[in-house]
């Protein structure tokens, strides 16, 4: 917005004042908008020629809420809750005309108005909890007065967007208008003149019983899994029954301000901007993605089936090829059973499942890929197998068909070597289950063209996933860092900790699953095979823990063999004396005097392992920014968004403390844990690791 342009303007049409907010890109309620809106309402209220008021927005959306860029800075008056109170108190009817996404403060402006209209397709909601906050302009007080406590509580605690139809049914809006929104709003304003005014804040709240209230709150606590904002949002909605709106708004504001300063609040704002930043990839500014209609998938095992489901869900025609007819048939049932589970849980209709299965063709002849715009390979992670496959594919598919590999550890440059034009090869590393996990590490190999990369990113986005750029290195971003994390987990065992203690420290911190439970779930055999491959080239000067090898030698591969780090009783992990015995032996063999570990030390040590290797990956250009690493861990490794990711947590511990910890690791565990120069520089200059954030 240029400085001379007013973000809020008022136009008079007969006796109706039309107030328009125009603050691209999403009409956020920044200070100038709040001040302009307040002045316009006061002006119209005091103007004898005006009988009613319309509030609408220019551009693609109604306001998407508070200006997040102002958050965490000293508040600038007027506050939106005051502006909303003024709208509600206006002596003339105020009609709010929603369109696009009316979120947070945007939705709240309407809740304070006297009549609410929405254009078809409008989405409304209170997503503040996704920023670690609660609504701050009366949302938790006015919404229950309009739609009742249970529905308001659910919306405020989840931050879910609702469609206009649902909002109408619940009573959050009065009408969905089919014609021109502004004309309809002006008509509604005329109709409201001299009718009794309905002020949401003055409506009674229909109270619910104490038992139901407790049940609702407990449900929110369970789902929040340690996140504070949803629980506070739910409490505020419940409290609306025992307070007047002005009293409730004061309480709401106290909580809004308090949460703004918490680590969770800062972490979630960091993640909001990180996600938008991740889409900016240097060198792709002028690249256009190819139009993709038909996608091929090689392999219909767990990964291939998951990828196929994601592609079918996104509307692509999908061609899957397996090794033989039986494998193809098994693949078809694997794909169908994922859809069937979604039908059984009510997430998908029978009809939608049938339509998706009709877009799938599955067989065992690679020639079926000839019409494809992209083929994604998801076969066994073996370099020779993949190289041969890519060479065969490049002879079959169209010259402009993109070839993507889903390898997790192999070198995409080596996979692309025998293809006729390696510029159309990229990595698309999905995470299991591929139809659910949001992360796709999108890998630029040595020859990958800008258009190939742009297309891979666009497809991942169309699958409603989060593509994160990665360069080529073993394990790409996520698994590369994870191997340092895994080793520190095992070293702590040798030094005195037990698996369940490390798991508890990380789970109490917010991870849905501690590292050892996660290792057991994904299986210990894959990492074992990798270690065996690397054994010949391993530097003996670096510390190596044999504990995991011992478990594997006993056939303990994790949950799938009913034993790994834990033993499993009815699918539940139980600490196992055998594991403890192996751990104690390992300490004895190395003459390590065992000691106890506190939760903070465990967290610091694991964050350090991730952050130091993250800094190295940054230095090498494997990853573009520290915040991308955070997104990888949140969307691929189960870290909750409110922890902000490992690089965010490294800053929270303080980079000097992280450096000190790496120096200890280096002295104790060998050169693999040498402090990353970027980390050393960051501490020296008192700056973030990549100078961003
Ligand atoms: N404040 C400041 N900037 C915002 C913003 C906001 N509330 N919402 C979006 N933007 C910016 C984005 O950072 C992005 O900027 P960039 O182009 O420089 O990266 C640009 O607007 C476009 O955003 P998206 O890329 O996300 O565009 P989409 O079309 O994909 O999504 C959206 C649009 C659904 C509005 C999405 O941006 C969104 O969910 N925004 C956040 C909405 C929100 O959380 N609102 C509540 C704010 S808190 C509040 O209202 C407090 C109140 O209760 C007092």
XYZ file of C-alpha atoms in Angstrom, residues 94-633:
540
model
C -24.046 -1.698 10.807
C -24.089 -4.387 8.107
C -20.949 -6.435 7.586
C -20.382 -7.900 4.108
C -17.959 -10.837 4.322
C -16.219 -12.408 1.351
C -13.103 -14.554 0.829
C -11.610 -15.433 4.205
C -13.009 -13.557 7.212
C -10.635 -14.640 9.924
C -9.748 -13.624 13.470
C -10.179 -9.881 13.811
C -11.955 -9.862 10.445
C -14.612 -12.278 11.641
C -14.789 -10.308 14.912
C -15.564 -7.019 13.113
C -18.634 -8.745 11.740
C -19.550 -10.302 15.081
C -19.702 -6.776 16.501
C -21.862 -5.567 13.595
C -25.642 -5.844 13.708
C -26.230 -7.732 10.453
C -23.826 -10.175 8.771
C -23.950 -11.179 5.103
C -21.544 -13.437 3.273
C -20.803 -14.074 -0.365
C -20.962 -17.738 -1.417
C -17.654 -19.490 -0.783
C -16.692 -17.279 2.164
C -14.730 -19.006 4.890
C -14.954 -17.773 8.455
C -13.059 -18.641 11.596
C -11.021 -17.732 14.627
C -7.574 -19.144 13.761
C -5.732 -17.263 16.534
C -4.865 -20.544 18.307
C -2.770 -21.437 15.265
C -0.628 -18.443 16.166
C -0.489 -19.506 19.815
C -3.064 -16.843 20.725
C -6.741 -16.498 21.563
C -9.113 -14.138 19.760
C -8.457 -10.615 20.937
C -11.444 -8.555 19.778
C -14.379 -10.174 21.504
C -14.608 -13.387 19.468
C -14.776 -15.665 22.498
C -17.568 -13.537 23.987
C -19.788 -12.598 21.048
C -19.646 -15.898 19.154
C -21.172 -18.013 21.989
C -23.940 -15.418 22.286
C -24.762 -16.037 18.617
C -24.227 -19.762 18.186
C -24.086 -21.241 21.688
C -21.172 -22.376 23.810
C -20.384 -25.841 22.335
C -20.090 -24.665 18.710
C -18.205 -21.470 19.626
C -15.845 -23.389 21.872
C -15.023 -25.870 19.130
C -14.322 -23.110 16.598
C -12.203 -21.003 18.955
C -10.218 -23.980 20.284
C -9.434 -25.570 16.920
C -9.073 -22.444 14.780
C -10.914 -24.348 12.057
C -12.349 -22.401 9.115
C -16.060 -22.925 8.468
C -17.837 -22.428 5.189
C -20.560 -19.792 4.878
C -23.249 -22.514 4.752
C -22.173 -23.841 8.146
C -21.919 -20.318 9.571
C -25.491 -19.677 8.402
C -26.791 -22.887 9.889
C -25.111 -22.131 13.223
C -26.393 -18.553 13.256
C -22.988 -16.856 12.974
C -24.192 -15.005 9.861
C -27.678 -13.930 8.780
C -27.660 -14.528 5.012
C -25.605 -15.843 2.119
C -26.232 -13.501 -0.774
C -26.133 -14.718 -4.338
C -26.118 -11.371 -6.159
C -23.660 -8.475 -6.021
C -22.392 -8.428 -2.426
C -22.251 -4.658 -2.032
C -25.699 -4.089 -3.559
C -27.150 -6.755 -1.261
C -25.403 -5.191 1.744
C -26.827 -1.751 0.873
C -30.309 -3.316 0.574
C -29.825 -5.047 3.934
C -28.734 -1.730 5.466
C -31.917 -0.066 4.154
C -34.000 -2.908 5.523
C -32.367 -2.596 8.955
C -33.197 1.108 9.391
C -35.698 1.660 12.173
C -35.838 -2.011 13.032
C -34.757 -3.107 16.533
C -30.985 -3.474 16.575
C -29.483 -6.821 17.461
C -26.237 -6.330 19.350
C -24.457 -9.692 19.706
C -22.709 -8.619 22.911
C -26.063 -7.996 24.605
C -27.559 -11.395 23.781
C -27.847 -13.879 26.628
C -25.542 -16.903 26.607
C -27.392 -20.183 26.858
C -25.613 -21.758 29.810
C -24.539 -25.386 29.777
C -24.222 -27.703 32.769
C -20.983 -27.954 34.743
C -20.526 -31.559 33.679
C -20.841 -30.771 29.968
C -18.502 -27.798 30.377
C -15.871 -29.992 32.029
C -16.254 -32.616 29.332
C -15.751 -30.033 26.574
C -12.715 -28.610 28.323
C -11.194 -32.045 28.879
C -11.682 -32.838 25.188
C -9.830 -29.675 24.201
C -7.006 -30.426 26.680
C -6.603 -33.923 25.270
C -6.358 -32.706 21.696
C -4.147 -29.717 22.554
C -1.406 -32.083 23.828
C 0.448 -29.397 25.705
C -0.487 -26.395 23.608
C -1.846 -23.707 25.886
C -3.891 -21.440 23.610
C -6.730 -23.868 22.721
C -7.388 -24.556 26.407
C -7.486 -20.838 27.257
C -9.737 -20.145 24.261
C -12.136 -22.841 25.488
C -12.093 -21.451 29.032
C -12.850 -17.950 27.785
C -15.833 -19.210 25.792
C -17.116 -21.114 28.843
C -16.672 -18.010 31.014
C -18.832 -15.944 28.634
C -21.854 -17.406 30.471
C -20.878 -15.734 33.725
C -19.646 -12.352 32.461
C -20.969 -9.405 30.508
C -19.347 -8.918 27.129
C -17.244 -5.914 28.246
C -15.989 -7.888 31.268
C -15.274 -10.928 29.083
C -13.423 -8.816 26.524
C -11.120 -7.466 29.259
C -10.271 -11.047 30.339
C -9.810 -12.117 26.747
C -7.414 -9.236 26.136
C -5.358 -10.099 29.247
C -4.907 -13.637 27.950
C -4.202 -12.428 24.398
C -1.413 -10.166 25.677
C 0.001 -12.832 27.974
C 0.054 -15.530 25.276
C 1.704 -13.130 22.827
C 4.828 -13.185 25.035
C 4.978 -16.934 25.652
C 7.447 -19.212 23.914
C 4.547 -21.049 22.278
C 3.201 -17.795 20.851
C 6.585 -16.788 19.469
C 7.151 -20.278 18.078
C 3.854 -20.352 16.238
C 4.328 -16.906 14.713
C 7.789 -18.028 13.634
C 6.227 -21.044 11.917
C 3.531 -18.918 10.216
C 6.154 -16.757 8.521
C 8.501 -19.724 7.972
C 5.846 -21.452 5.865
C 5.413 -18.410 3.654
C 9.161 -17.898 3.374
C 9.759 -21.547 2.407
C 7.992 -20.935 -0.897
C 10.666 -18.428 -1.964
C 13.390 -20.316 -3.769
C 16.226 -18.351 -5.325
C 16.501 -18.958 -9.059
C 12.858 -19.895 -9.493
C 11.513 -16.333 -9.677
C 10.809 -16.619 -13.408
C 10.220 -20.357 -13.663
C 6.780 -21.629 -14.634
C 5.558 -25.018 -13.566
C 4.433 -27.415 -16.275
C 0.791 -28.321 -16.466
C 0.445 -31.835 -15.061
C -2.636 -33.980 -15.616
C -1.410 -37.562 -15.612
C 1.009 -38.756 -12.955
C 2.773 -42.087 -12.861
C 4.003 -43.948 -9.798
C 6.477 -46.829 -9.936
C 5.843 -49.234 -7.084
C 2.725 -49.707 -5.016
C 4.283 -50.678 -1.698
C 3.599 -48.577 1.387
C 5.175 -45.419 -0.045
C 3.927 -45.872 -3.615
C 0.377 -46.536 -2.439
C 0.430 -43.498 -0.151
C 1.774 -41.266 -2.944
C -0.864 -42.622 -5.351
C -3.636 -41.858 -2.854
C -2.320 -38.314 -2.400
C -2.242 -37.827 -6.200
C -5.760 -39.241 -6.622
C -7.049 -37.067 -3.758
C -5.620 -34.035 -5.562
C -7.522 -34.878 -8.755
C -4.771 -36.330 -10.957
C -5.197 -39.319 -13.237
C -2.747 -41.847 -11.871
C -0.911 -44.690 -13.597
C 0.798 -47.158 -11.274
C 3.203 -49.848 -12.422
C 4.351 -52.780 -10.308
C 6.742 -55.626 -11.078
C 4.144 -58.250 -11.942
C 0.395 -58.821 -12.039
C 0.166 -60.148 -8.471
C 2.107 -57.197 -7.050
C -0.118 -54.838 -9.067
C -3.216 -56.475 -7.614
C -1.828 -56.197 -4.093
C -1.045 -52.542 -4.830
C -4.608 -51.920 -5.990
C -5.993 -53.373 -2.762
C -3.499 -51.376 -0.700
C -4.679 -48.163 -2.362
C -8.342 -49.166 -2.096
C -7.972 -50.032 1.570
C -6.615 -46.540 2.370
C -9.731 -45.060 0.726
C -11.954 -47.598 2.502
C -10.544 -46.540 5.865
C -11.306 -42.925 4.951
C -14.859 -43.894 3.988
C -15.294 -45.828 7.253
C -14.146 -42.817 9.286
C -16.498 -40.509 7.386
C -13.704 -38.458 5.774
C -14.607 -39.617 2.263
C -17.896 -40.529 0.613
C -18.407 -43.845 -1.195
C -18.997 -41.869 -4.357
C -15.717 -39.948 -4.014
C -13.877 -43.211 -3.467
C -15.386 -44.741 -6.613
C -14.512 -41.645 -8.617
C -10.899 -41.773 -7.347
C -10.501 -45.474 -8.127
C -11.781 -44.776 -11.649
C -8.914 -42.354 -12.183
C -6.410 -45.065 -11.239
C -4.936 -47.517 -13.691
C -2.558 -50.123 -12.351
C -0.548 -52.760 -14.178
C 2.917 -54.153 -14.730
C 4.078 -52.655 -18.030
C 6.314 -49.571 -17.923
C 4.940 -48.590 -21.361
C 1.797 -47.449 -19.523
C 3.811 -44.351 -18.536
C 3.961 -42.962 -22.102
C 1.155 -40.401 -21.600
C 2.438 -39.246 -18.179
C 3.563 -35.688 -17.377
C 5.499 -36.881 -14.327
C 6.555 -40.276 -13.029
C 7.440 -40.645 -9.352
C 9.557 -43.622 -8.449
C 8.897 -45.334 -5.105
C 10.725 -48.645 -5.381
C 13.187 -50.362 -3.034
C 15.992 -47.949 -2.002
C 18.795 -49.589 -4.000
C 20.986 -47.549 -6.318
C 21.369 -50.161 -9.059
C 17.634 -50.833 -9.141
C 16.832 -47.134 -9.364
C 19.497 -46.358 -11.961
C 18.301 -49.108 -14.248
C 14.714 -48.031 -13.772
C 15.462 -44.385 -14.600
C 17.376 -45.363 -17.692
C 14.414 -47.527 -18.834
C 11.946 -44.783 -18.013
C 13.858 -42.142 -19.917
C 13.598 -44.290 -23.039
C 9.834 -44.746 -22.618
C 8.337 -41.481 -21.402
C 7.936 -38.241 -23.357
C 11.022 -36.000 -23.486
C 9.345 -33.426 -21.283
C 8.022 -35.898 -18.699
C 9.502 -35.206 -15.276
C 11.140 -38.083 -13.434
C 11.085 -37.834 -9.656
C 12.709 -40.153 -7.157
C 11.349 -40.745 -3.693
C 14.693 -42.020 -2.413
C 15.436 -41.213 1.220
C 19.195 -41.779 1.226
C 20.507 -42.348 -2.303
C 22.130 -39.744 -4.514
C 19.660 -38.406 -7.128
C 22.635 -37.415 -9.326
C 23.698 -41.046 -9.513
C 20.085 -42.121 -10.150
C 19.841 -39.589 -13.006
C 23.204 -40.487 -14.545
C 21.894 -42.847 -17.238
C 18.858 -40.792 -18.222
C 18.848 -39.003 -21.560
C 18.126 -35.559 -20.105
C 18.916 -35.319 -16.399
C 17.560 -31.763 -16.214
C 14.083 -33.297 -15.862
C 15.068 -35.377 -12.806
C 14.354 -34.182 -9.268
C 13.864 -35.709 -5.852
C 10.469 -35.771 -4.172
C 11.043 -37.301 -0.784
C 7.697 -38.074 0.830
C 7.325 -39.141 4.451
C 5.260 -42.142 5.527
C 2.291 -42.364 5.482
C 2.667 -40.360 2.267
C -1.050 -39.615 1.921
C -1.025 -37.970 5.365
C 2.375 -36.477 6.190
C 2.696 -32.932 4.940
C 6.416 -32.770 4.248
C 7.933 -33.332 0.807
C 11.657 -32.617 0.623
C 11.929 -31.382 -2.938
C 15.446 -32.042 -4.093
C 17.357 -30.128 -6.722
C 19.955 -32.441 -8.239
C 22.994 -31.211 -10.147
C 21.207 -30.864 -13.499
C 17.601 -30.298 -12.365
C 16.141 -27.442 -14.425
C 14.239 -24.550 -12.878
C 11.061 -25.739 -14.611
C 11.421 -29.282 -13.274
C 11.904 -28.007 -9.735
C 9.030 -25.516 -10.074
C 6.769 -28.338 -11.312
C 7.729 -30.680 -8.468
C 7.002 -27.879 -5.974
C 3.675 -27.078 -7.623
C 2.592 -30.723 -7.549
C 3.505 -31.031 -3.870
C 1.435 -27.908 -3.165
C -1.489 -29.287 -5.134
C -1.282 -32.400 -2.959
C -1.780 -29.944 -0.038
C 1.683 -30.725 1.187
C 4.540 -28.525 2.265
C 7.445 -28.750 -0.163
C 10.796 -27.820 1.346
C 13.772 -27.236 -0.900
C 16.772 -29.483 -0.322
C 20.104 -29.902 -2.043
C 21.741 -33.282 -2.450
C 23.424 -34.934 0.529
C 23.000 -38.236 2.313
C 19.587 -38.217 3.999
C 18.709 -34.743 2.632
C 17.788 -32.322 5.409
C 15.671 -34.389 7.780
C 17.444 -37.742 7.872
C 20.880 -36.161 7.716
C 20.257 -34.254 10.944
C 18.384 -37.189 12.431
C 21.436 -39.438 12.318
C 23.245 -37.004 14.674
C 20.197 -36.921 16.935
C 20.013 -40.721 16.948
C 23.675 -41.043 17.882
C 23.388 -38.608 20.777
C 20.351 -40.556 22.013
C 22.454 -43.710 22.078
C 25.493 -42.003 23.624
C 23.321 -40.803 26.498
C 22.347 -44.439 27.110
C 26.004 -45.373 27.463
C 26.484 -42.479 29.865
C 23.634 -43.329 32.196
C 20.173 -42.668 30.742
C 17.601 -45.324 29.849
C 15.375 -45.245 26.728
C 12.183 -44.513 28.645
C 13.842 -41.603 30.476
C 14.897 -39.974 27.212
C 11.481 -40.652 25.716
C 9.732 -39.159 28.734
C 11.885 -36.012 28.604
C 11.003 -35.459 24.937
C 7.329 -36.438 25.293
C 6.831 -34.196 28.332
C 8.345 -31.448 26.212
C 5.679 -31.949 23.541
C 6.881 -34.580 21.070
C 4.074 -37.066 20.424
C 6.595 -39.881 20.627
C 10.031 -40.036 22.201
C 12.989 -41.046 20.011
C 13.249 -44.683 21.127
C 9.556 -45.346 20.618
C 9.915 -43.714 17.206
C 12.965 -45.861 16.329
C 10.982 -48.963 17.315
C 8.022 -47.871 15.222
C 10.005 -47.243 12.050
C 12.156 -50.376 12.568
C 15.762 -50.721 13.655
C 16.836 -52.877 10.702
C 17.052 -50.102 8.082
C 19.521 -48.012 10.095
C 21.400 -51.228 10.940
C 21.786 -52.069 7.238
C 23.043 -48.527 6.612
C 25.562 -48.789 9.465
C 26.815 -52.098 8.099
C 27.294 -50.495 4.664
C 29.230 -47.640 6.234
C 31.272 -49.839 8.602
C 34.295 -50.126 6.320
C 34.646 -46.376 5.910
C 33.799 -45.381 9.491
C 36.485 -43.275 11.176
C 37.518 -45.156 14.327
C 38.285 -41.815 15.984
C 34.561 -41.102 16.099
C 32.490 -42.510 18.902
C 30.292 -45.439 17.960
C 27.640 -47.080 20.094
C 27.043 -50.794 19.513
C 23.862 -51.014 21.575
C 21.499 -50.813 18.628
C 23.573 -53.385 16.694
C 23.307 -55.780 19.640
C 19.525 -55.433 19.654
C 19.379 -56.092 15.899
C 21.682 -59.109 16.194
C 19.072 -60.568 18.552
C 16.372 -60.023 15.922
C 14.893 -57.131 17.883
C 13.877 -54.827 15.034
C 11.281 -52.835 16.942
C 7.528 -52.985 17.105
C 7.222 -55.278 14.089
C 9.121 -58.041 15.938
C 7.408 -57.254 19.271
C 10.779 -56.177 20.666
C 13.329 -53.479 20.027
C 14.312 -50.827 22.533
C 11.130 -51.804 24.348
C 9.212 -55.048 24.508
C 5.617 -54.854 23.352
C 2.669 -56.186 25.321
C -0.622 -55.887 23.445
C 1.083 -53.318 21.212
C 2.139 -51.193 24.214
C 5.835 -50.454 24.835
C 7.179 -51.674 28.168
C 10.711 -51.005 29.465
C 12.685 -54.197 28.972
C 15.307 -55.696 31.332
C 17.126 -57.201 28.360
C 17.643 -53.751 26.809
C 18.798 -52.387 30.172
C 21.275 -55.270 30.486
C 22.752 -54.526 27.050
C 23.000 -50.825 27.895
C 24.723 -51.460 31.237
C 27.153 -53.823 29.534
C 27.961 -51.169 26.947
C 28.780 -48.653 29.697
C 30.966 -51.228 31.454
C 32.834 -52.169 28.270
C 33.704 -48.525 27.708
C 34.454 -47.845 31.377
C 31.854 -45.103 31.504
C 30.664 -44.215 35.014
C 26.897 -43.985 34.657
C 25.152 -40.826 35.891
C 21.629 -39.498 35.825
C 20.266 -37.087 33.215
C 17.709 -34.338 33.813
C 15.041 -33.586 31.197
C 16.573 -30.197 30.363
C 20.002 -31.722 29.688
C 18.464 -34.389 27.420
C 16.578 -31.753 25.419
C 19.588 -29.458 25.186
C 21.794 -32.257 23.989
C 19.381 -33.429 21.299
C 18.601 -29.914 20.079
C 22.352 -29.260 19.922
C 22.949 -32.351 17.784
C 20.251 -31.202 15.346
C 21.172 -27.524 15.319
C 24.907 -28.027 14.798
C 24.347 -30.332 11.835
C 21.593 -27.976 10.651
C 24.142 -25.151 10.622
C 26.445 -27.314 8.517
C 23.660 -28.115 6.054
C 23.021 -24.376 5.787
C 26.674 -23.663 5.157
C 26.740 -26.207 2.340
C 23.595 -24.748 0.768
C 21.730 -28.041 1.289
C 19.019 -26.046 3.011
C 18.150 -22.424 2.340
C 17.248 -21.202 5.793
C 17.125 -22.270 9.424
C 13.350 -21.934 9.449
C 13.092 -24.536 6.647
C 14.768 -27.016 8.996
C 12.148 -26.226 11.625
C 9.411 -26.915 9.074
C 11.025 -30.246 8.161
C 10.919 -31.376 11.791
